[in-house]
Tab-separated table of C-alpha atoms and ligand atoms in Angstrom:
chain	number	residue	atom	x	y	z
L	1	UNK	CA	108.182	80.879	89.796
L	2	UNK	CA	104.600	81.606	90.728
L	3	UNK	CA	102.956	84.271	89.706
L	4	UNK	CA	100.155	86.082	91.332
L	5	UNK	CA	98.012	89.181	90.289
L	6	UNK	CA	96.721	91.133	93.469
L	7	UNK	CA	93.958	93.983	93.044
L	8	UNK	CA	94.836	96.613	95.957
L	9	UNK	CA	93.136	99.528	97.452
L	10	UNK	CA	95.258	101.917	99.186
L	11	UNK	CA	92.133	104.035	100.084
L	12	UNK	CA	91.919	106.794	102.243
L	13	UNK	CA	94.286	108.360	104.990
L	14	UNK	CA	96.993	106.229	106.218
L	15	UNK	CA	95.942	103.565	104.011
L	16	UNK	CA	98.415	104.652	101.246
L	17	UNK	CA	101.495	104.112	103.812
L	18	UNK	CA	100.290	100.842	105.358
L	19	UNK	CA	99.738	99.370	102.181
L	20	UNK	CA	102.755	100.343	100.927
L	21	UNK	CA	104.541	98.203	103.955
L	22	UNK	CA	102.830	95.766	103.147
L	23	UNK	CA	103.692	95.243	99.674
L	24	UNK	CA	107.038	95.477	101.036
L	25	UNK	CA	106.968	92.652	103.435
L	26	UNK	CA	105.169	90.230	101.005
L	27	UNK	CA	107.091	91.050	98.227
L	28	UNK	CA	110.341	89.924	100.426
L	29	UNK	CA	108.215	86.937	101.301
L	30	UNK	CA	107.631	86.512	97.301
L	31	UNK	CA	111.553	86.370	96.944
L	32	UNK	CA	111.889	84.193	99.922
L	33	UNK	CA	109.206	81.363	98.936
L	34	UNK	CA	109.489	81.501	95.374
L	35	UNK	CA	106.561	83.643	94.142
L	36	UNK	CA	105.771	87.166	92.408
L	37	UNK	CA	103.357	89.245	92.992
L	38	UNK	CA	101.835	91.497	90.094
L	39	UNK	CA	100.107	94.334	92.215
L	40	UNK	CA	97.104	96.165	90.446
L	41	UNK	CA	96.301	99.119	91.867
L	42	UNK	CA	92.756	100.572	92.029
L	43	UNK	CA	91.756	104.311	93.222
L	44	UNK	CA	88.914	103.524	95.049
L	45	UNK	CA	88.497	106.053	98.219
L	46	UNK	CA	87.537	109.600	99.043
L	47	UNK	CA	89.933	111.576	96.127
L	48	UNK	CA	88.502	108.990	93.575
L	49	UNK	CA	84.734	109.907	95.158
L	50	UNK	CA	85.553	113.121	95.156
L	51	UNK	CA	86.476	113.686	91.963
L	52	UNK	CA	84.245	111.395	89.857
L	53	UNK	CA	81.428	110.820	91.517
L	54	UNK	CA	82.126	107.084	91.530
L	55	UNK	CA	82.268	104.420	95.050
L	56	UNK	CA	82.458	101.689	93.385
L	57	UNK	CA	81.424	100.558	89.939
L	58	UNK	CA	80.077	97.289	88.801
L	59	UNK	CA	82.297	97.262	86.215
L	60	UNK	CA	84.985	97.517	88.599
L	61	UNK	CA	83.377	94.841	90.914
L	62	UNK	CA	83.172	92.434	87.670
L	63	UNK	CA	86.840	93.281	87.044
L	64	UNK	CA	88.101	92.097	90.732
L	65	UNK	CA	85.775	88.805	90.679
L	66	UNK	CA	88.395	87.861	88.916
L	67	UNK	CA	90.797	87.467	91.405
L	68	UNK	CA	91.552	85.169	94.686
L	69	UNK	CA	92.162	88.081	97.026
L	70	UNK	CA	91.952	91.340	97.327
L	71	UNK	CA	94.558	93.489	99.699
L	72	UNK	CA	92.434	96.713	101.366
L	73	UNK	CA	94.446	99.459	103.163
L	74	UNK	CA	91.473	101.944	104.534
L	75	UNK	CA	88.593	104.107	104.057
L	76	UNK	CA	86.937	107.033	105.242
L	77	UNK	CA	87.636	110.980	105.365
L	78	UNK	CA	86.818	114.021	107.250
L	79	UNK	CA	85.511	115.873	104.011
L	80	UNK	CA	82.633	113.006	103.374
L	81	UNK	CA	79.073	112.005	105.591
L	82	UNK	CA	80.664	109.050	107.592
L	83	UNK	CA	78.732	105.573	106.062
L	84	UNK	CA	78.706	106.800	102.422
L	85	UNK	CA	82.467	105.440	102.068
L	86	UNK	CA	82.262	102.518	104.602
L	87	UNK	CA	78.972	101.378	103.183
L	88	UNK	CA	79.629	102.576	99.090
L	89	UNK	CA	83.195	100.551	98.814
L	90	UNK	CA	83.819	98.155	102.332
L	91	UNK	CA	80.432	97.166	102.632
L	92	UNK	CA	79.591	96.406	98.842
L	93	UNK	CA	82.811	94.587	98.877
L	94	UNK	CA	82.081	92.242	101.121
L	95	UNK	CA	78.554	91.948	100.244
L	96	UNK	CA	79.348	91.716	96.594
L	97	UNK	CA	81.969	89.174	96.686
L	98	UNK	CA	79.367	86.983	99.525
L	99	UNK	CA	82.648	87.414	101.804
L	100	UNK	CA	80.586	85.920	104.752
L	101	UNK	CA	83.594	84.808	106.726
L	102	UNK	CA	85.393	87.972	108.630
L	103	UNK	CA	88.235	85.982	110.004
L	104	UNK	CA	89.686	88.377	113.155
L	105	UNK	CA	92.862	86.869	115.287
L	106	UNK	CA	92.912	88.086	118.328
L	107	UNK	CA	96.703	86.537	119.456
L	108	UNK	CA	98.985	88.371	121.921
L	109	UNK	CA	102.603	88.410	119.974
L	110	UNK	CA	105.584	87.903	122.527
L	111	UNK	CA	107.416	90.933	123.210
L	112	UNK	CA	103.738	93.285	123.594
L	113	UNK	CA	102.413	94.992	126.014
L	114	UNK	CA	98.301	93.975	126.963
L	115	UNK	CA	96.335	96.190	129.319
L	116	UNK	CA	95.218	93.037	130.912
L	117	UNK	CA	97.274	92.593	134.358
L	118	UNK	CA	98.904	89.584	134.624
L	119	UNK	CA	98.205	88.056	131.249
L	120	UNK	CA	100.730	86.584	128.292
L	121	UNK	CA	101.030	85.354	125.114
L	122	UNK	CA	99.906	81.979	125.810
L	123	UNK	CA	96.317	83.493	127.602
L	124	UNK	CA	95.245	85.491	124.134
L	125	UNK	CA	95.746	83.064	121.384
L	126	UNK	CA	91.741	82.945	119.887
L	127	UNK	CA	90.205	83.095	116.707
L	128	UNK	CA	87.317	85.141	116.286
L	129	UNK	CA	84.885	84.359	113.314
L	130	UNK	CA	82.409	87.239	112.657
L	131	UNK	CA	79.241	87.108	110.064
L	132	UNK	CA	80.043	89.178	107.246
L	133	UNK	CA	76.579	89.670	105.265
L	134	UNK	CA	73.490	89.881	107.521
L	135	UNK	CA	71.903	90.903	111.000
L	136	UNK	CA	71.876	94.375	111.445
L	137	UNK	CA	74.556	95.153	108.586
L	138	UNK	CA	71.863	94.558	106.048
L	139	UNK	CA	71.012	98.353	105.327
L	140	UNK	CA	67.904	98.187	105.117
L	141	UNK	CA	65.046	100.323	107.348
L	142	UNK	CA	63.835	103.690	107.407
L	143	UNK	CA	62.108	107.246	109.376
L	144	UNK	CA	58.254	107.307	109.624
L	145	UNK	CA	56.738	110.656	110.932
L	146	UNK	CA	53.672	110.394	112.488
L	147	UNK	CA	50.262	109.008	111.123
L	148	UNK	CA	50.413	106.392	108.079
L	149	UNK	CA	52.848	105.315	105.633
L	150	UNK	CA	54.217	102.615	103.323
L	151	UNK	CA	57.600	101.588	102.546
L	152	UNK	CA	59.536	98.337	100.715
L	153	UNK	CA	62.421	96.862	101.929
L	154	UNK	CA	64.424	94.535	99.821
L	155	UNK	CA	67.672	92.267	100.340
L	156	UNK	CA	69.135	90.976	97.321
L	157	UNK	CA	71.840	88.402	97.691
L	158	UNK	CA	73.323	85.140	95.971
L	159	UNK	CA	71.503	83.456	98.348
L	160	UNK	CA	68.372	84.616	98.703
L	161	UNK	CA	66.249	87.637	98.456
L	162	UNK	CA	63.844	88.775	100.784
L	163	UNK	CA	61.913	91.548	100.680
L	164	UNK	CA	59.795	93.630	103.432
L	165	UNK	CA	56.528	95.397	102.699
L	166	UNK	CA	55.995	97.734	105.727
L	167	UNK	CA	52.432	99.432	106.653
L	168	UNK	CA	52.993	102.058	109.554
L	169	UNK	CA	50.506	103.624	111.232
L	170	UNK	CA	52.203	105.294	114.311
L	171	UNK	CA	51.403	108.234	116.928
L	172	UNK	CA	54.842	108.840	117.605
L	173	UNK	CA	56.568	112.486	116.808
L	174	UNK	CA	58.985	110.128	114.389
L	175	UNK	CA	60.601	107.017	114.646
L	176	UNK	CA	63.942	105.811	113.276
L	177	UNK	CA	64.009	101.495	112.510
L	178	UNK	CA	66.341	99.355	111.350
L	179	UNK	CA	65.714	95.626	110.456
L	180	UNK	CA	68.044	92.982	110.937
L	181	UNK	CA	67.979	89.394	109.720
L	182	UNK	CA	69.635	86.157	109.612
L	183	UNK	CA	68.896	83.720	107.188
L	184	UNK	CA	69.443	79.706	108.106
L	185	UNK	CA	71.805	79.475	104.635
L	186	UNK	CA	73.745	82.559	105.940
L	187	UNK	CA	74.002	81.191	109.803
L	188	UNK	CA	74.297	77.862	108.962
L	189	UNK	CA	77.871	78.223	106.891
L	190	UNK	CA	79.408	80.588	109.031
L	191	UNK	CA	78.762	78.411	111.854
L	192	UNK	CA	80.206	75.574	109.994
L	193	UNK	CA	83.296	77.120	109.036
L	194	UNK	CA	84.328	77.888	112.619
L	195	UNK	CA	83.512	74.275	113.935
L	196	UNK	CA	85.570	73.412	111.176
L	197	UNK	CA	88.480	75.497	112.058
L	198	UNK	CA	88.147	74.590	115.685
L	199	UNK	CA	89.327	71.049	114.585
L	200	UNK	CA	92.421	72.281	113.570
L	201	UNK	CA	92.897	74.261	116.790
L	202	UNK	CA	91.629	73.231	120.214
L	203	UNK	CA	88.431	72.131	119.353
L	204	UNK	CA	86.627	74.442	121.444
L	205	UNK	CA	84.291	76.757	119.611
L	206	UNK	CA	82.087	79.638	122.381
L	207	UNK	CA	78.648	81.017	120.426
L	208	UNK	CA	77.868	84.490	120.824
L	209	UNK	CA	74.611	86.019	120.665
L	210	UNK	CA	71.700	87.910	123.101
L	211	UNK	CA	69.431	84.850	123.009
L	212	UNK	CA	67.481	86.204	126.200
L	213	UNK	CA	66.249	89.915	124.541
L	214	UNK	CA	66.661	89.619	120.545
L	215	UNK	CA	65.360	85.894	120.429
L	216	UNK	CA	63.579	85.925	117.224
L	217	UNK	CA	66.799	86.707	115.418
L	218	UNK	CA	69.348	85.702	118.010
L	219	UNK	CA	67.750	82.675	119.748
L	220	UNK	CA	67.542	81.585	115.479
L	221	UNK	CA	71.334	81.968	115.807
L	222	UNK	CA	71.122	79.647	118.837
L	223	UNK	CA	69.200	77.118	117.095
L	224	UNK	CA	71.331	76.617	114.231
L	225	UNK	CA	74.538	76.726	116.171
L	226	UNK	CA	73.148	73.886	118.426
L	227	UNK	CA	72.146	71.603	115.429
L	228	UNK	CA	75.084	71.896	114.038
L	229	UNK	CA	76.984	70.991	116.796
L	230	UNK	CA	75.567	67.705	117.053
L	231	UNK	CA	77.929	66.729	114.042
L	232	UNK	CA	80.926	68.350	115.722
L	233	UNK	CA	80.763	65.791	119.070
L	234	UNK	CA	84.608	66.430	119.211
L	235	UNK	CA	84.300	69.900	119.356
L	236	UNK	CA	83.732	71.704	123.115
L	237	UNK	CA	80.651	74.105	122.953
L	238	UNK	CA	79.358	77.078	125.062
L	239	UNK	CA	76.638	79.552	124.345
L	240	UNK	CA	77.998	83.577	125.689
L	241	UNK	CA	75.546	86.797	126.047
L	242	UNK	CA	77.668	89.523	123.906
L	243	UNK	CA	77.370	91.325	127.267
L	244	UNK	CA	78.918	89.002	129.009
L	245	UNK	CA	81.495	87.780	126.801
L	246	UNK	CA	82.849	91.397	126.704
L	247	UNK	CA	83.603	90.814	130.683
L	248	UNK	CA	85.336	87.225	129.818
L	249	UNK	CA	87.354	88.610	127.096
L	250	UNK	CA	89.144	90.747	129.423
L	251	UNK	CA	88.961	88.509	132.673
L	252	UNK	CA	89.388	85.272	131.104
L	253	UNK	CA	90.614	85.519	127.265
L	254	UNK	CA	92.704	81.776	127.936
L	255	UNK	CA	88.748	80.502	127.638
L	256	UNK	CA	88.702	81.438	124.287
L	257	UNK	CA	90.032	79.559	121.123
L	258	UNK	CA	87.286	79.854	118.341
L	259	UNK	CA	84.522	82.665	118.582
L	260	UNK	CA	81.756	82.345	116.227
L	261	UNK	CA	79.380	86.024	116.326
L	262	UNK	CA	76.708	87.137	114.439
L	263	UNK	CA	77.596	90.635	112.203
L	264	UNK	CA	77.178	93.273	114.718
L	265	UNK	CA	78.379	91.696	118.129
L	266	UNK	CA	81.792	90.531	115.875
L	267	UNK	CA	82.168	94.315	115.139
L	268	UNK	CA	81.743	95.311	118.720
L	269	UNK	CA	83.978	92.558	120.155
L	270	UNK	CA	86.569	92.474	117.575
L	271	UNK	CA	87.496	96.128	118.807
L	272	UNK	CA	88.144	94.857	122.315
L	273	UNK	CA	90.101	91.788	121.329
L	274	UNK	CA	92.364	94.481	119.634
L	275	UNK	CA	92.396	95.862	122.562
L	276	UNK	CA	93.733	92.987	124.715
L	277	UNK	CA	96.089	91.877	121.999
L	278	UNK	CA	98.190	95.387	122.315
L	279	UNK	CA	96.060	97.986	120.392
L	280	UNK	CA	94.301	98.604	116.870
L	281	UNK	CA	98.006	99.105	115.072
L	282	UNK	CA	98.218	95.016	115.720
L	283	UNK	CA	94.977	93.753	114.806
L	284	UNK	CA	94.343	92.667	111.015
L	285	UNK	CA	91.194	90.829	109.593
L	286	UNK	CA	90.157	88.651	106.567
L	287	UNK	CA	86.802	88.862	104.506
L	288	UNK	CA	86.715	85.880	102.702
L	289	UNK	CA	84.262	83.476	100.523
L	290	UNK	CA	86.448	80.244	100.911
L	291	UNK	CA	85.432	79.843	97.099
L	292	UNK	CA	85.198	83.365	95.725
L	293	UNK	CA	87.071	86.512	95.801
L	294	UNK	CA	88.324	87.634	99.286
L	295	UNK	CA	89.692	91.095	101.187
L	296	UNK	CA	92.046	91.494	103.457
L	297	UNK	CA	92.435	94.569	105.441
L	298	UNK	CA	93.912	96.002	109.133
L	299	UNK	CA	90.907	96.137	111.454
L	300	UNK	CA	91.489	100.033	112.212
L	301	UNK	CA	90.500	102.873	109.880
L	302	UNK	CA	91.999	105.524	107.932
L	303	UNK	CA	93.344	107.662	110.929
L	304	UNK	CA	93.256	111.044	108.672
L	305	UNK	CA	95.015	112.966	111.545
L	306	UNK	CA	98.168	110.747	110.760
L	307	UNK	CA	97.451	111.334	106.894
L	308	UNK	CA	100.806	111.677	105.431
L	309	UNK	CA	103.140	111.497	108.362
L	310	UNK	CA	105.006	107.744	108.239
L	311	UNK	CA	103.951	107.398	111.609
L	312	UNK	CA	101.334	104.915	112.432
L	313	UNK	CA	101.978	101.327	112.960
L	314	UNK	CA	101.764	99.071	109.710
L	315	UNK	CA	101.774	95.668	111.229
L	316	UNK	CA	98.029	95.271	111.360
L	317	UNK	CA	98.059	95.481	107.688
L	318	UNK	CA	101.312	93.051	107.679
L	319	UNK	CA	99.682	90.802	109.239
L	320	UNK	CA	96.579	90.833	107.142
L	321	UNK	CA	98.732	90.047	104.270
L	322	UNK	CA	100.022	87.082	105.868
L	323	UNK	CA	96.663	86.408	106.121
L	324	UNK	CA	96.033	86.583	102.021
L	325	UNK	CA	98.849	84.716	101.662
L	326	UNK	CA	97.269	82.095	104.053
L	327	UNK	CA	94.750	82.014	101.773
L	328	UNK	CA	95.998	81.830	98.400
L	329	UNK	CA	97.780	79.047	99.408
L	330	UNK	CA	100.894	80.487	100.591
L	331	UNK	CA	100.864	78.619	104.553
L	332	UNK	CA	104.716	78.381	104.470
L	333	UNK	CA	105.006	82.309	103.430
L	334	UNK	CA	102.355	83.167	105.186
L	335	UNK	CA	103.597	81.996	108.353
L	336	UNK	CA	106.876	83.354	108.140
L	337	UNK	CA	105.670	86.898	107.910
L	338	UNK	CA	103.807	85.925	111.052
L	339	UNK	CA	107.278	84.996	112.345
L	340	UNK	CA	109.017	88.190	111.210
L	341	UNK	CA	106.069	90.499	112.525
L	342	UNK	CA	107.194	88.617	115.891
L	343	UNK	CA	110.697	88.935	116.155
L	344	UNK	CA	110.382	92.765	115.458
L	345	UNK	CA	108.178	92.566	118.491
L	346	UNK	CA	110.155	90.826	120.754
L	347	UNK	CA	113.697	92.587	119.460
L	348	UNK	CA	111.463	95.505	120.343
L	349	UNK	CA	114.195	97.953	118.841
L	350	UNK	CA	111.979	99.088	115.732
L	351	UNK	CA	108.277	100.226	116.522
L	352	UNK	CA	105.842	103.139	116.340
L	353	UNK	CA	104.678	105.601	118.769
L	354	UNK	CA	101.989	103.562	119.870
L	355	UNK	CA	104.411	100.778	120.960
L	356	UNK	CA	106.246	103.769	122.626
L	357	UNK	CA	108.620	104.063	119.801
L	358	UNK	CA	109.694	106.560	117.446
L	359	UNK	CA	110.361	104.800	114.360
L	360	UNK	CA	108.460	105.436	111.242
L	361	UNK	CA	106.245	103.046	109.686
L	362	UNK	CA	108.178	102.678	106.723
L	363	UNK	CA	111.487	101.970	108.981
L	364	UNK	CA	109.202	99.190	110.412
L	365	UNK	CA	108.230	97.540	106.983
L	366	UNK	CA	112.056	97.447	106.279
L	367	UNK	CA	112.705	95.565	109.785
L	368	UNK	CA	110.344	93.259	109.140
L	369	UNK	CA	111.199	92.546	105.592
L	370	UNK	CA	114.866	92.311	106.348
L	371	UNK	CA	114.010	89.728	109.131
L	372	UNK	CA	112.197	87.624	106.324
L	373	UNK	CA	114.880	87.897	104.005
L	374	UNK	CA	117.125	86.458	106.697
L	375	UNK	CA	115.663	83.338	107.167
H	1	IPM	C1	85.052	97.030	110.746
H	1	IPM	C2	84.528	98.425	110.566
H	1	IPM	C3	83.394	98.390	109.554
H	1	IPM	C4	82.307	97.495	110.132
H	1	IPM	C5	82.834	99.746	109.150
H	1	IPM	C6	83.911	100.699	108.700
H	1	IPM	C7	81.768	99.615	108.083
H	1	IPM	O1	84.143	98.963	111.782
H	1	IPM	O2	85.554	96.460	109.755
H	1	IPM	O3	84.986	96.501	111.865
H	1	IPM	O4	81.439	97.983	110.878
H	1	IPM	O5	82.312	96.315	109.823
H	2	MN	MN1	84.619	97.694	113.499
């Protein structure tokens, strides 16, 4: 039998009771396909903040670069400045680890309800791939108050590091800035990877960017994606405004098969392609360095309001397990979750309030692990 080690983070909120669903359901799958999974659990979140001080330590960092994958429930809590959690532990995850790949489906399930009139299952079936490490995500910028002043600005990656030595002289009360990059390396294999996952779909890959206002950064973006098309000649391009594509998503979403963004627009439109595929409770994601360590984690946050309660919906967090299982190497297991989150869907008998049910979410981990365990 297999045997797999997986670092998880429960985190904060819900994250405890998704997580715990999800174990559930890949564990079945474990039984099913002939693996076991050895789950090492890590405290990283508000309580552990709280009480120690501590976001995330390098030692710990050192300790998970050990592993394939990690599985992420959620983070963030009322009692804490919002962006000290989300940057301290999500961000230097996936910045640590070079996770430059945030792999978001955005796939209608039979048997759930969209908001869009008139489309199915076979209209919303894309793949959205979202820049993970640059653009506007790369924390760096600043306040200057009025009259002169000097300030450094440094990016260190794997891949580079850049650094920004700023001389302000402005006659403005104060201003607030924020500087946003792409590098060609960073563009360049994020690109790549989605024209190479449009081959194994239907080879049709739609750029996203706002060429026509940000073009130093963006119209970069536009460069690189268009030279590297030229090796894809198989693969059907278009360029999209993030503006606009935010109209096509819900007018048109059977345009769409492969979505390559830049950092920021893939946060923006990933929430609306939850939307469209039947809420945030559906929608899971993947951070992941095709050759390092990798996270995977429900879109949605911590929710503290339904702290403690059994109530919210665990399948986006399902699903992003099927998703590390995907990626371990798993396809056959991986799949079959996919299959299981499904036929709860369409059986439609077990679901959360936000599928206008009243089952709990641990009475829909059990459905959907019992439907593996049937196969
Ligand atoms: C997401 C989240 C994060 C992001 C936050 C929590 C830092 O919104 O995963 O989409 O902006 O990437
Ligand atoms: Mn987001």
């Amino acid at each position: 039998m297999t045997q797999y080690k997986i670092p998880v983070i429960p985190g904060d909120g819900i994250g405890p009771e998704i997580i715990r669903e999800g174990r559930k359901v890949l564990d079945a799958a474990g039984e099913q396909f002939g693996f076991d999974i050895d789950w090492i659990e890590y405290p990283h979140g508000a309580d552990h903040y709280l009480e120690t001080g501590e976001l995330i330590s390098e030692d710990a960092l050192r300790e998970l670069s050990e592993y394939r994958a990690i599985y992420f429930g959620a983070i963030g809590d009322d009692r804490i400045k919002p962006g000290i959690l989300e940057k301290g532990i999500l961000l230097t995850i996936r910045f640590y680890f070079d996770e430059y790949i945030n792999l978001r489906p955005v796939k209608l399930l039979d048997g759930v309800w969209t908001p869009l009139r008139d489309k199915t299952s076979r209209d919303i079936d894309f793949v959205v791939v979202r820049e993970n490490t640059e653009d506007f995500y790369i924390g760096i910028g600043g306040r200057a108050k009025k009259g002169k002043s000097k300030k450094t600005l440094e990016v260190m990656r794997n891949l580079y590091s850049v650094k920004f030595g700023l001389d302000i002289n402005s006659d403005s009360e104060e201003i607030g800035y924020q500087l946003g990059f792409i590098s060609k390396e960073g563009t360049r294999r994020v690109i790549k990877y989605a024209f190479e996952l449009a081959r194994t779909r239907e080879r049709h890959l739609s750029s996203v960017d706002k060429a026509n206002v940000l073009s130093d950064i963006y119209g970069f973006w536009r460069e690189e994606f268009t030279s590297i098309a030229s090796g894809y000649p198989d693969v059907k391009t278009d360029f999209n405004f993030v503006d606009a594509i935010t109209m096509w998503f819900v007018k048109n979403p059977e345009w769409f098969d492969v979505v390559v963004t830049p950092n920021m627009f893939g946060d923006i439109i990933t929430d609306l392609g939850a939307m469209i595929q039947g809420g945030l409770g559906l929608a899971p994601g993947g951070n992941i360095n095709p050759e390092g360590t990798s996270m995977f984690e429900p879109i949605h946050g911590s929710a503290p309001k339904y702290k403690g309660q059994n109530r919210v919906n665990p399948i986006a967090t399902i699903w992003a397990g099927a998703l590390l299982l995907d990626q371990i190497g798993e396809k056959e297991a991986s799949s079959a979750v996919v299959s299981a989150i499904e036929q709860n869907l369409v059986d439609g008998k077990v679901k959360t309030y936000d599928l206008g049910g009243s089952n709990t979410t641990s009475e829909v981990g059990d459905d959907i692990a019992r439907l593996i365990r049937m196969r």
